[in-house]
Amino acid sequence: MWKLLRGHSREAESFKEQGNAYYAKKDYNEAYNYYTKAIDMCPKNASYYGNRAATLMMLGKFREALGDAQQSVRLDDSFVRGHLREGKCHLSLGNAMAACRSFQRALELDHKNAQAQQEFKNANAVIEYEKIAETDFEKRDFRKVVFCMDRALEFAPACHRFKILKAECLAMLGRYPEAQSVASDILRMDSTNADALYVRGLCLYYEDCIEKAVQFFVQALRMAPDHEKACVACRNAKALKAKKEDGNKAFKEGNYKLAYELYTEALGIDPNNIKTNAKLYCNRGTVNSKLRKLDGAIEDCTNAVKLDDTYIKAYLRRAQCYMDTEQYEEAVRDYEKVYQTEKTKEHKQLLKNAQLELKKSKRKDYYKILGVDKNASEDEIKKAYRKRALMHHPDRHSGASAEVQKEEEKKFKEVGEAFTILSDPKKKTRYDSGQDLDEEGMNMGDFDANNIFKAFFGGPGGFSFEASGPGNFFFQFG
């Protein structure tokens, strides 16, 4: 019997040596096989479990490695390397408190052990990062939480909890591809991880893929029925989807008042859902524009682009409202933003139209000067000129102060300019189309308002203003 045990011991040692050789060559799978053979031959040898634990750690299998490390110190509590490996596994898996206890035990056995000293510091650093992250998450300082989790994961690379917290914060920061990547990596290893399913759903929810998001939330709740965050997110997603769809239906049916109310209710469901809320604001802006509440429409579209500065539809809607309210500089700015993002013929034409209207708005508004509509007839233009020319004629204000006389003279000249342009079909066409009037001999500095007045009222000396009493005037024809 003794010879048999001795033979097993020799064979086990041989397997261990072969395992060591493969370990040195970084062939960890073969090393694992030989350490397993050694354990099978001598299951009470602490160092064999310790060696296999080291191999599993190199393969990234920290949970399995932890079992072997714990078995090694159960067999031999004075096995320093066993305690170090147990602590390292705990730390890698994110259990820093348990890691501290293992490293402390290693230091009790060998107080000068440099590795134990360093790992003990690392474990305490992770504990500190966890505390800071917890506080910052409550403050919604998600960038700082991501920073803390990145630092903690340097020491705890296999900690799903840290990865999930980081992914959740990335989602809250709008960094959806990164968050999705982290969650997907965890789901590849553990397809039933409720936290990872929740984060996948959260990313889809914030990207306005609400129907798909609900599927992930439901799946997470199947895995963990008491998952509070998944429960709240699922409820919000379903409510948001229903309100938005009801709003869209009311809009299509022409019930704009109801659509406005439904979009407003939807906006109150979850202020954190930036992308969906941007669309809701834009939809409500469209409703406001249909109701001719253009200031409200502009405000809604502004809120939409504040939430999503790449939202072309909101810029286009706001630009049209700016055009309708003759705020041409603002319209040009929005159309420029759109055209820089999407260089289509349609967007180019919209920009050109806005630039033309802006140019036209900076000229004198001859229609406004005469007090007529842009579609005024020839007779209406003549009547308007007659009225305004008589109102502002310098002779009528000869008894006024110098300041008033100067102002009325200016207005008289502008009325003459306006009539000169709007009574001439060619000039009127050029003016309406936004072309420069100074071209083709139409320089407005060359005309005389008095000559136009005389020509309109019937030749030289047509009439003059004479006072018949204070503030009263009558026409004296020559």
Tab-separated table of C-alpha atoms in Angstrom:
chain	number	residue	atom	x	y	z
A	1	MET	CA	0.000	0.000	0.000
A	2	TRP	CA	2.797	2.352	0.975
A	3	LYS	CA	4.647	1.495	-2.265
A	4	LEU	CA	1.461	2.191	-4.216
A	5	LEU	CA	1.052	5.613	-2.602
A	6	ARG	CA	4.714	6.349	-3.209
A	7	GLY	CA	4.291	5.392	-6.844
A	8	HIS	CA	1.261	7.654	-7.148
A	9	SER	CA	3.236	10.463	-5.567
A	10	ARG	CA	6.093	10.069	-8.016
A	11	GLU	CA	3.692	9.925	-10.951
A	12	ALA	CA	1.832	12.969	-9.663
A	13	GLU	CA	5.110	14.877	-9.368
A	14	SER	CA	5.940	13.877	-12.931
A	15	PHE	CA	2.597	15.236	-14.102
A	16	LYS	CA	3.206	18.441	-12.149
A	17	GLU	CA	6.654	18.877	-13.722
A	18	GLN	CA	5.173	18.413	-17.182
A	19	GLY	CA	2.475	20.906	-16.274
A	20	ASN	CA	5.145	23.373	-15.193
A	21	ALA	CA	6.942	22.934	-18.511
A	22	TYR	CA	3.786	23.691	-20.485
A	23	TYR	CA	3.010	26.616	-18.185
A	24	ALA	CA	6.485	28.051	-18.895
A	25	LYS	CA	5.767	27.754	-22.627
A	26	LYS	CA	2.403	29.527	-22.034
A	27	ASP	CA	0.495	26.492	-23.226
A	28	TYR	CA	-1.998	26.856	-20.408
A	29	ASN	CA	-4.537	24.331	-21.679
A	30	GLU	CA	-1.954	21.529	-21.652
A	31	ALA	CA	-0.617	22.746	-18.326
A	32	TYR	CA	-4.176	22.535	-16.950
A	33	ASN	CA	-4.511	18.949	-18.185
A	34	TYR	CA	-1.311	17.804	-16.476
A	35	TYR	CA	-2.072	19.586	-13.204
A	36	THR	CA	-5.475	17.874	-13.260
A	37	LYS	CA	-3.753	14.523	-13.710
A	38	ALA	CA	-1.499	15.320	-10.742
A	39	ILE	CA	-4.550	16.190	-8.623
A	40	ASP	CA	-6.295	12.992	-9.667
A	41	MET	CA	-3.234	11.021	-8.484
A	42	CYS	CA	-2.797	13.035	-5.234
A	43	PRO	CA	-5.990	15.003	-4.372
A	44	LYS	CA	-4.608	16.171	-1.022
A	45	ASN	CA	-1.643	18.149	-2.371
A	46	ALA	CA	-2.174	21.889	-1.918
A	47	SER	CA	0.470	22.973	-4.449
A	48	TYR	CA	-1.202	21.061	-7.277
A	49	TYR	CA	-4.445	23.006	-6.722
A	50	GLY	CA	-2.400	26.187	-6.442
A	51	ASN	CA	-0.693	25.503	-9.773
A	52	ARG	CA	-3.942	24.691	-11.504
A	53	ALA	CA	-5.465	27.857	-10.049
A	54	ALA	CA	-2.580	29.869	-11.557
A	55	THR	CA	-3.216	28.230	-14.945
A	56	LEU	CA	-6.929	28.959	-14.837
A	57	MET	CA	-6.153	32.571	-13.955
A	58	MET	CA	-3.959	32.840	-17.056
A	59	LEU	CA	-6.903	31.486	-19.080
A	60	GLY	CA	-9.130	34.173	-17.586
A	61	LYS	CA	-11.267	31.613	-15.741
A	62	PHE	CA	-11.142	33.365	-12.378
A	63	ARG	CA	-14.243	31.765	-10.865
A	64	GLU	CA	-12.920	28.242	-11.474
A	65	ALA	CA	-9.471	29.370	-10.351
A	66	LEU	CA	-10.972	30.694	-7.112
A	67	GLY	CA	-12.312	27.229	-6.279
A	68	ASP	CA	-8.859	25.677	-6.728
A	69	ALA	CA	-7.118	28.430	-4.745
A	70	GLN	CA	-9.595	28.039	-1.877
A	71	GLN	CA	-9.079	24.262	-1.896
A	72	SER	CA	-5.312	24.760	-1.746
A	73	VAL	CA	-5.501	26.836	1.441
A	74	ARG	CA	-8.055	24.487	2.976
A	75	LEU	CA	-5.484	21.734	2.558
A	76	ASP	CA	-2.642	23.946	3.797
A	77	ASP	CA	-3.488	27.209	5.552
A	78	SER	CA	0.214	28.178	5.579
A	79	PHE	CA	0.370	28.074	1.766
A	80	VAL	CA	1.181	31.756	1.032
A	81	ARG	CA	0.872	31.494	-2.736
A	82	GLY	CA	-2.531	29.864	-2.276
A	83	HIS	CA	-3.771	32.849	-0.269
A	84	LEU	CA	-2.303	35.250	-2.847
A	85	ARG	CA	-4.074	33.441	-5.682
A	86	GLU	CA	-7.338	33.316	-3.763
A	87	GLY	CA	-7.066	37.080	-3.141
A	88	LYS	CA	-6.175	37.751	-6.763
A	89	CYS	CA	-9.224	35.785	-7.945
A	90	HIS	CA	-11.519	37.610	-5.529
A	91	LEU	CA	-10.084	40.937	-6.699
A	92	SER	CA	-10.362	40.056	-10.391
A	93	LEU	CA	-14.010	39.138	-9.837
A	94	GLY	CA	-14.646	42.439	-8.041
A	95	ASN	CA	-14.905	41.175	-4.447
A	96	ALA	CA	-12.328	43.542	-2.996
A	97	MET	CA	-13.268	42.957	0.664
A	98	ALA	CA	-12.711	39.205	0.368
A	99	ALA	CA	-9.474	39.918	-1.507
A	100	CYS	CA	-8.267	42.099	1.384
A	101	ARG	CA	-8.832	39.227	3.821
A	102	SER	CA	-6.796	36.824	1.665
A	103	PHE	CA	-3.922	39.285	1.256
A	104	GLN	CA	-3.953	40.036	4.969
A	105	ARG	CA	-3.609	36.307	5.698
A	106	ALA	CA	-0.695	36.107	3.270
A	107	LEU	CA	0.967	39.024	5.095
A	108	GLU	CA	0.433	37.331	8.465
A	109	LEU	CA	2.357	34.390	7.118
A	110	ASP	CA	4.996	36.517	5.347
A	111	HIS	CA	4.842	40.174	6.387
A	112	LYS	CA	7.597	41.152	3.935
A	113	ASN	CA	5.868	39.659	0.908
A	114	ALA	CA	5.999	42.479	-1.662
A	115	GLN	CA	3.274	41.008	-3.870
A	116	ALA	CA	0.857	40.708	-0.941
A	117	GLN	CA	1.594	44.301	0.094
A	118	GLN	CA	0.943	45.649	-3.418
A	119	GLU	CA	-2.189	43.562	-3.971
A	120	PHE	CA	-3.562	44.672	-0.599
A	121	LYS	CA	-3.161	48.307	-1.734
A	122	ASN	CA	-4.851	47.491	-5.051
A	123	ALA	CA	-7.820	45.886	-3.277
A	124	ASN	CA	-8.260	48.941	-1.051
A	125	ALA	CA	-8.058	51.199	-4.120
A	126	VAL	CA	-10.915	49.236	-5.713
A	127	ILE	CA	-12.996	49.620	-2.530
A	128	GLU	CA	-12.423	53.377	-2.700
A	129	TYR	CA	-13.355	53.549	-6.405
A	130	GLU	CA	-16.582	51.676	-5.635
A	131	LYS	CA	-17.523	54.160	-2.907
A	132	ILE	CA	-16.846	57.181	-5.132
A	133	ALA	CA	-18.769	55.611	-8.037
A	134	GLU	CA	-21.786	54.917	-5.834
A	135	THR	CA	-21.903	58.547	-4.666
A	136	ASP	CA	-21.387	59.940	-8.175
A	137	PHE	CA	-24.072	57.696	-9.652
A	138	GLU	CA	-26.559	59.186	-7.199
A	139	LYS	CA	-25.394	62.660	-8.317
A	140	ARG	CA	-25.820	61.557	-11.965
A	141	ASP	CA	-22.165	62.369	-12.609
A	142	PHE	CA	-21.932	59.499	-15.066
A	143	ARG	CA	-18.584	60.532	-16.571
A	144	LYS	CA	-16.926	60.244	-13.170
A	145	VAL	CA	-18.524	56.845	-12.587
A	146	VAL	CA	-17.120	55.623	-15.916
A	147	PHE	CA	-13.690	56.928	-14.880
A	148	CYS	CA	-13.871	55.107	-11.521
A	149	MET	CA	-15.026	51.868	-13.127
A	150	ASP	CA	-12.229	52.015	-15.698
A	151	ARG	CA	-9.718	52.357	-12.860
A	152	ALA	CA	-11.349	49.560	-10.844
A	153	LEU	CA	-11.459	47.247	-13.893
A	154	GLU	CA	-7.685	47.548	-14.232
A	155	PHE	CA	-7.534	45.457	-11.025
A	156	ALA	CA	-10.831	43.590	-11.480
A	157	PRO	CA	-10.990	42.739	-15.213
A	158	ALA	CA	-13.503	39.900	-14.745
A	159	CYS	CA	-16.011	41.873	-12.640
A	160	HIS	CA	-19.359	41.878	-14.467
A	161	ARG	CA	-20.828	44.239	-11.886
A	162	PHE	CA	-18.270	46.953	-12.658
A	163	LYS	CA	-18.684	46.437	-16.395
A	164	ILE	CA	-22.464	46.700	-16.168
A	165	LEU	CA	-22.289	49.889	-14.111
A	166	LYS	CA	-19.885	51.371	-16.650
A	167	ALA	CA	-22.139	50.301	-19.535
A	168	GLU	CA	-25.217	51.793	-17.874
A	169	CYS	CA	-23.424	55.109	-17.411
A	170	LEU	CA	-22.174	55.055	-21.017
A	171	ALA	CA	-25.802	54.623	-22.094
A	172	MET	CA	-26.859	57.568	-19.913
A	173	LEU	CA	-24.101	59.626	-21.585
A	174	GLY	CA	-25.399	58.711	-25.050
A	175	ARG	CA	-22.378	56.547	-25.868
A	176	TYR	CA	-24.598	53.704	-27.028
A	177	PRO	CA	-22.175	51.662	-29.210
A	178	GLU	CA	-19.688	51.443	-26.324
A	179	ALA	CA	-22.406	50.486	-23.854
A	180	GLN	CA	-23.812	47.888	-26.262
A	181	SER	CA	-20.355	46.398	-26.752
A	182	VAL	CA	-19.781	45.942	-23.008
A	183	ALA	CA	-23.224	44.392	-22.465
A	184	SER	CA	-22.838	42.090	-25.481
A	185	ASP	CA	-19.472	40.820	-24.230
A	186	ILE	CA	-21.089	39.825	-20.933
A	187	LEU	CA	-24.066	38.188	-22.658
A	188	ARG	CA	-21.708	36.092	-24.770
A	189	MET	CA	-20.350	34.642	-21.532
A	190	ASP	CA	-23.664	34.635	-19.676
A	191	SER	CA	-26.803	34.899	-21.820
A	192	THR	CA	-29.026	35.013	-18.717
A	193	ASN	CA	-27.360	38.067	-17.139
A	194	ALA	CA	-30.359	40.295	-16.330
A	195	ASP	CA	-28.230	43.414	-15.843
A	196	ALA	CA	-26.639	43.040	-19.278
A	197	LEU	CA	-30.059	42.450	-20.863
A	198	TYR	CA	-31.309	45.591	-19.130
A	199	VAL	CA	-28.392	47.677	-20.491
A	200	ARG	CA	-28.962	46.350	-24.026
A	201	GLY	CA	-32.602	47.378	-23.711
A	202	LEU	CA	-31.632	50.765	-22.268
A	203	CYS	CA	-29.426	51.545	-25.275
A	204	LEU	CA	-32.200	50.629	-27.704
A	205	TYR	CA	-34.698	52.641	-25.652
A	206	TYR	CA	-32.511	55.744	-25.753
A	207	GLU	CA	-31.938	55.264	-29.492
A	208	ASP	CA	-35.727	55.413	-30.006
A	209	CYS	CA	-35.963	51.690	-30.874
A	210	ILE	CA	-38.629	51.328	-28.214
A	211	GLU	CA	-40.280	48.126	-29.407
A	212	LYS	CA	-36.987	46.209	-29.415
A	213	ALA	CA	-36.053	47.759	-26.073
A	214	VAL	CA	-39.237	46.396	-24.472
A	215	GLN	CA	-38.271	42.876	-25.611
A	216	PHE	CA	-34.941	43.120	-23.758
A	217	PHE	CA	-36.568	44.562	-20.623
A	218	VAL	CA	-39.113	41.724	-20.607
A	219	GLN	CA	-36.304	39.185	-21.034
A	220	ALA	CA	-34.369	40.769	-18.151
A	221	LEU	CA	-37.462	40.556	-15.949
A	222	ARG	CA	-37.855	36.872	-16.814
A	223	MET	CA	-34.324	36.291	-15.539
A	224	ALA	CA	-34.802	38.548	-12.504
A	225	PRO	CA	-38.479	39.396	-11.786
A	226	ASP	CA	-37.490	41.878	-9.059
A	227	HIS	CA	-35.093	43.861	-11.313
A	228	GLU	CA	-36.329	47.334	-10.366
A	229	LYS	CA	-34.556	49.308	-13.097
A	230	ALA	CA	-35.762	46.978	-15.859
A	231	CYS	CA	-39.300	47.190	-14.446
A	232	VAL	CA	-39.318	51.026	-14.468
A	233	ALA	CA	-37.698	51.212	-17.908
A	234	CYS	CA	-40.169	48.692	-19.346
A	235	ARG	CA	-43.131	50.639	-17.956
A	236	ASN	CA	-41.771	53.949	-19.322
A	237	ALA	CA	-41.017	52.438	-22.723
A	238	LYS	CA	-44.517	51.012	-23.110
A	239	ALA	CA	-46.147	54.271	-21.974
A	240	LEU	CA	-43.956	56.368	-24.284
A	241	LYS	CA	-44.648	54.135	-27.266
A	242	ALA	CA	-48.412	54.247	-26.657
A	243	LYS	CA	-48.598	58.047	-26.194
A	244	LYS	CA	-46.436	58.750	-29.228
A	245	GLU	CA	-48.494	56.433	-31.437
A	246	ASP	CA	-51.763	57.971	-30.161
A	247	GLY	CA	-50.360	61.426	-30.900
A	248	ASN	CA	-49.351	60.394	-34.425
A	249	LYS	CA	-52.820	58.945	-35.023
A	250	ALA	CA	-54.550	62.123	-33.842
A	251	PHE	CA	-52.267	64.211	-36.087
A	252	LYS	CA	-53.039	62.085	-39.159
A	253	GLU	CA	-56.746	62.450	-38.432
A	254	GLY	CA	-56.345	66.242	-38.298
A	255	ASN	CA	-57.172	66.457	-34.593
A	256	TYR	CA	-54.285	68.810	-33.841
A	257	LYS	CA	-55.491	69.877	-30.412
A	258	LEU	CA	-55.600	66.274	-29.182
A	259	ALA	CA	-52.246	65.523	-30.865
A	260	TYR	CA	-50.698	68.474	-29.014
A	261	GLU	CA	-52.025	67.189	-25.675
A	262	LEU	CA	-50.789	63.631	-26.304
A	263	TYR	CA	-47.294	64.736	-27.362
A	264	THR	CA	-47.136	66.957	-24.265
A	265	GLU	CA	-48.102	64.023	-22.031
A	266	ALA	CA	-45.483	61.831	-23.738
A	267	LEU	CA	-42.803	64.454	-23.060
A	268	GLY	CA	-43.533	64.167	-19.336
A	269	ILE	CA	-42.877	60.413	-19.145
A	270	ASP	CA	-39.068	60.263	-19.159
A	271	PRO	CA	-36.858	63.384	-19.424
A	272	ASN	CA	-33.789	61.145	-19.824
A	273	ASN	CA	-34.899	59.757	-23.190
A	274	ILE	CA	-33.221	62.454	-25.268
A	275	LYS	CA	-33.750	61.077	-28.773
A	276	THR	CA	-37.425	60.200	-28.393
A	277	ASN	CA	-38.145	63.506	-26.667
A	278	ALA	CA	-36.423	65.373	-29.502
A	279	LYS	CA	-38.832	63.714	-31.941
A	280	LEU	CA	-41.784	64.474	-29.686
A	281	TYR	CA	-40.802	68.161	-29.547
A	282	CYS	CA	-40.476	68.249	-33.330
A	283	ASN	CA	-43.851	66.515	-33.728
A	284	ARG	CA	-45.453	69.022	-31.363
A	285	GLY	CA	-43.741	71.826	-33.300
A	286	THR	CA	-45.410	70.507	-36.459
A	287	VAL	CA	-48.759	70.550	-34.664
A	288	ASN	CA	-48.153	74.147	-33.577
A	289	SER	CA	-47.307	75.151	-37.133
A	290	LYS	CA	-50.587	73.567	-38.315
A	291	LEU	CA	-52.398	75.573	-35.648
A	292	ARG	CA	-50.483	78.680	-36.892
A	293	LYS	CA	-48.866	79.046	-33.475
A	294	LEU	CA	-45.528	79.753	-35.093
A	295	ASP	CA	-43.722	81.062	-32.010
A	296	GLY	CA	-44.666	77.862	-30.184
A	297	ALA	CA	-43.506	75.796	-33.163
A	298	ILE	CA	-40.131	77.580	-33.175
A	299	GLU	CA	-39.742	77.003	-29.437
A	300	ASP	CA	-40.534	73.280	-29.781
A	301	CYS	CA	-38.086	72.830	-32.662
A	302	THR	CA	-35.437	74.698	-30.667
A	303	ASN	CA	-35.958	72.276	-27.784
A	304	ALA	CA	-35.651	69.393	-30.250
A	305	VAL	CA	-32.265	70.519	-31.596
A	306	LYS	CA	-31.025	71.248	-28.076
A	307	LEU	CA	-31.608	67.580	-27.319
A	308	ASP	CA	-30.304	66.338	-30.682
A	309	ASP	CA	-28.190	68.820	-32.655
A	310	THR	CA	-28.090	66.433	-35.639
A	311	TYR	CA	-31.883	66.373	-36.053
A	312	ILE	CA	-32.335	67.646	-39.622
A	313	LYS	CA	-36.138	67.473	-39.592
A	314	ALA	CA	-36.316	69.851	-36.609
A	315	TYR	CA	-33.975	72.366	-38.302
A	316	LEU	CA	-36.094	72.243	-41.475
A	317	ARG	CA	-39.334	72.714	-39.550
A	318	ARG	CA	-37.912	75.634	-37.558
A	319	ALA	CA	-36.437	77.233	-40.684
A	320	GLN	CA	-39.849	77.159	-42.393
A	321	CYS	CA	-41.410	78.791	-39.332
A	322	TYR	CA	-38.694	81.451	-39.427
A	323	MET	CA	-39.514	82.052	-43.100
A	324	ASP	CA	-43.225	82.329	-42.303
A	325	THR	CA	-42.488	84.902	-39.583
A	326	GLU	CA	-40.004	86.788	-41.815
A	327	GLN	CA	-37.045	85.992	-39.543
A	328	TYR	CA	-34.828	85.407	-42.550
A	329	GLU	CA	-31.411	85.552	-40.887
A	330	GLU	CA	-32.448	82.746	-38.539
A	331	ALA	CA	-33.901	80.778	-41.452
A	332	VAL	CA	-30.657	81.117	-43.425
A	333	ARG	CA	-28.664	79.913	-40.411
A	334	ASP	CA	-30.842	76.788	-40.084
A	335	TYR	CA	-30.796	76.021	-43.813
A	336	GLU	CA	-27.001	76.425	-43.836
A	337	LYS	CA	-26.767	73.874	-41.010
A	338	VAL	CA	-28.979	71.488	-42.957
A	339	TYR	CA	-27.077	71.922	-46.222
A	340	GLN	CA	-23.702	71.411	-44.521
A	341	THR	CA	-25.017	68.107	-43.163
A	342	GLU	CA	-26.946	66.899	-46.223
A	343	LYS	CA	-25.877	68.508	-49.501
A	344	THR	CA	-29.013	67.740	-51.549
A	345	LYS	CA	-30.480	69.829	-54.391
A	346	GLU	CA	-33.618	70.395	-52.339
A	347	HIS	CA	-31.676	71.738	-49.344
A	348	LYS	CA	-29.554	73.920	-51.603
A	349	GLN	CA	-32.693	75.456	-53.115
A	350	LEU	CA	-34.225	76.081	-49.701
A	351	LEU	CA	-31.038	77.859	-48.629
A	352	LYS	CA	-30.997	79.973	-51.814
A	353	ASN	CA	-34.634	80.961	-51.282
A	354	ALA	CA	-33.946	82.000	-47.691
A	355	GLN	CA	-30.855	83.972	-48.725
A	356	LEU	CA	-32.908	85.744	-51.393
A	357	GLU	CA	-35.659	86.638	-48.925
A	358	LEU	CA	-33.014	87.883	-46.488
A	359	LYS	CA	-31.518	90.065	-49.219
A	360	LYS	CA	-34.951	91.387	-50.118
A	361	SER	CA	-35.787	92.085	-46.483
A	362	LYS	CA	-32.748	94.344	-46.142
A	363	ARG	CA	-33.931	96.611	-48.972
A	364	LYS	CA	-36.628	99.209	-48.592
A	365	ASP	CA	-40.066	97.574	-48.484
A	366	TYR	CA	-41.836	99.576	-51.158
A	367	TYR	CA	-45.131	97.786	-50.552
A	368	LYS	CA	-44.986	98.756	-46.900
A	369	ILE	CA	-44.029	102.347	-47.785
A	370	LEU	CA	-47.155	102.649	-49.954
A	371	GLY	CA	-49.247	100.662	-47.501
A	372	VAL	CA	-50.367	98.039	-50.028
A	373	ASP	CA	-50.306	94.271	-50.258
A	374	LYS	CA	-47.701	92.504	-52.418
A	375	ASN	CA	-50.496	91.405	-54.736
A	376	ALA	CA	-51.880	94.948	-55.117
A	377	SER	CA	-53.296	95.915	-58.544
A	378	GLU	CA	-52.095	98.849	-60.660
A	379	ASP	CA	-55.063	100.965	-59.569
A	380	GLU	CA	-54.465	100.154	-55.895
A	381	ILE	CA	-50.829	101.195	-56.235
A	382	LYS	CA	-51.857	104.504	-57.870
A	383	LYS	CA	-54.434	105.236	-55.171
A	384	ALA	CA	-51.930	104.436	-52.456
A	385	TYR	CA	-49.336	106.732	-54.046
A	386	ARG	CA	-51.851	109.569	-54.324
A	387	LYS	CA	-52.738	109.245	-50.641
A	388	ARG	CA	-49.182	108.928	-49.331
A	389	ALA	CA	-47.647	111.554	-51.628
A	390	LEU	CA	-50.202	114.153	-50.526
A	391	MET	CA	-49.708	113.122	-46.890
A	392	HIS	CA	-45.939	113.637	-46.950
A	393	HIS	CA	-45.528	116.465	-49.530
A	394	PRO	CA	-42.999	119.047	-48.161
A	395	ASP	CA	-45.353	122.001	-48.872
A	396	ARG	CA	-47.902	120.514	-46.546
A	397	HIS	CA	-45.395	120.643	-43.676
A	398	SER	CA	-43.841	124.057	-44.396
A	399	GLY	CA	-44.905	125.366	-41.002
A	400	ALA	CA	-43.500	122.421	-39.051
A	401	SER	CA	-40.182	122.250	-37.232
A	402	ALA	CA	-37.004	121.647	-39.228
A	403	GLU	CA	-36.801	118.097	-37.864
A	404	VAL	CA	-40.352	117.245	-38.929
A	405	GLN	CA	-39.822	118.859	-42.351
A	406	LYS	CA	-36.698	116.740	-42.887
A	407	GLU	CA	-38.510	113.523	-41.892
A	408	GLU	CA	-41.539	114.250	-44.109
A	409	GLU	CA	-39.271	115.114	-47.044
A	410	LYS	CA	-37.529	111.750	-46.625
A	411	LYS	CA	-40.878	109.942	-46.553
A	412	PHE	CA	-42.073	111.873	-49.626
A	413	LYS	CA	-38.985	110.771	-51.517
A	414	GLU	CA	-39.453	107.120	-50.434
A	415	VAL	CA	-43.092	107.211	-51.588
A	416	GLY	CA	-41.858	108.464	-54.960
A	417	GLU	CA	-39.269	105.671	-55.147
A	418	ALA	CA	-41.869	103.092	-54.264
A	419	PHE	CA	-44.277	104.312	-56.943
A	420	THR	CA	-41.527	104.506	-59.567
A	421	ILE	CA	-40.694	100.847	-59.012
A	422	LEU	CA	-44.121	99.328	-58.418
A	423	SER	CA	-45.871	101.183	-61.244
A	424	ASP	CA	-43.346	99.940	-63.808
A	425	PRO	CA	-43.929	96.232	-64.687
A	426	LYS	CA	-40.274	95.599	-65.557
A	427	LYS	CA	-38.915	97.249	-62.419
A	428	LYS	CA	-41.594	95.640	-60.275
A	429	THR	CA	-40.658	92.176	-61.597
A	430	ARG	CA	-36.974	92.758	-60.866
A	431	TYR	CA	-37.828	94.076	-57.397
A	432	ASP	CA	-40.118	91.134	-56.594
A	433	SER	CA	-37.499	88.630	-57.749
A	434	GLY	CA	-34.853	90.196	-55.517
A	435	GLN	CA	-32.630	91.468	-58.339
A	436	ASP	CA	-30.560	94.613	-57.911
A	437	LEU	CA	-32.414	97.673	-59.178
A	438	ASP	CA	-29.231	99.652	-59.812
A	439	GLU	CA	-28.513	97.484	-62.843
A	440	GLU	CA	-29.652	98.443	-66.355
A	441	GLY	CA	-29.952	102.154	-65.645
A	442	MET	CA	-32.335	101.823	-62.692
A	443	ASN	CA	-30.217	103.763	-60.236
A	444	MET	CA	-32.654	105.143	-57.703
A	445	GLY	CA	-30.388	108.063	-56.891
A	446	ASP	CA	-31.112	109.626	-60.317
A	447	PHE	CA	-34.814	110.429	-59.953
A	448	ASP	CA	-36.593	113.480	-58.542
A	449	ALA	CA	-39.618	112.868	-56.298
A	450	ASN	CA	-41.112	116.267	-57.208
A	451	ASN	CA	-40.998	115.442	-60.909
A	452	ILE	CA	-42.815	112.167	-60.277
A	453	PHE	CA	-45.392	114.008	-58.194
A	454	LYS	CA	-45.936	116.657	-60.879
A	455	ALA	CA	-46.156	114.041	-63.614
A	456	PHE	CA	-48.700	112.048	-61.615
A	457	PHE	CA	-50.879	115.089	-60.846
A	458	GLY	CA	-50.867	116.487	-64.371
A	459	GLY	CA	-47.805	118.325	-65.565
A	460	PRO	CA	-45.816	121.387	-64.499
A	461	GLY	CA	-47.295	123.538	-61.767
A	462	GLY	CA	-50.042	120.989	-61.213
A	463	PHE	CA	-51.017	122.425	-57.856
A	464	SER	CA	-49.683	123.780	-54.579
A	465	PHE	CA	-50.676	123.590	-50.955
A	466	GLU	CA	-52.102	126.775	-49.409
A	467	ALA	CA	-53.319	127.236	-45.886
A	468	SER	CA	-56.910	128.382	-45.326
A	469	GLY	CA	-56.480	128.347	-41.591
A	470	PRO	CA	-54.364	126.698	-38.952
A	471	GLY	CA	-53.844	123.040	-39.851
A	472	ASN	CA	-56.153	123.254	-42.917
A	473	PHE	CA	-54.952	122.914	-46.502
A	474	PHE	CA	-56.579	122.946	-49.901
A	475	PHE	CA	-55.282	122.351	-53.418
A	476	GLN	CA	-54.627	125.379	-55.615
A	477	PHE	CA	-54.443	124.252	-59.258
A	478	GLY	CA	-52.522	126.324	-61.780
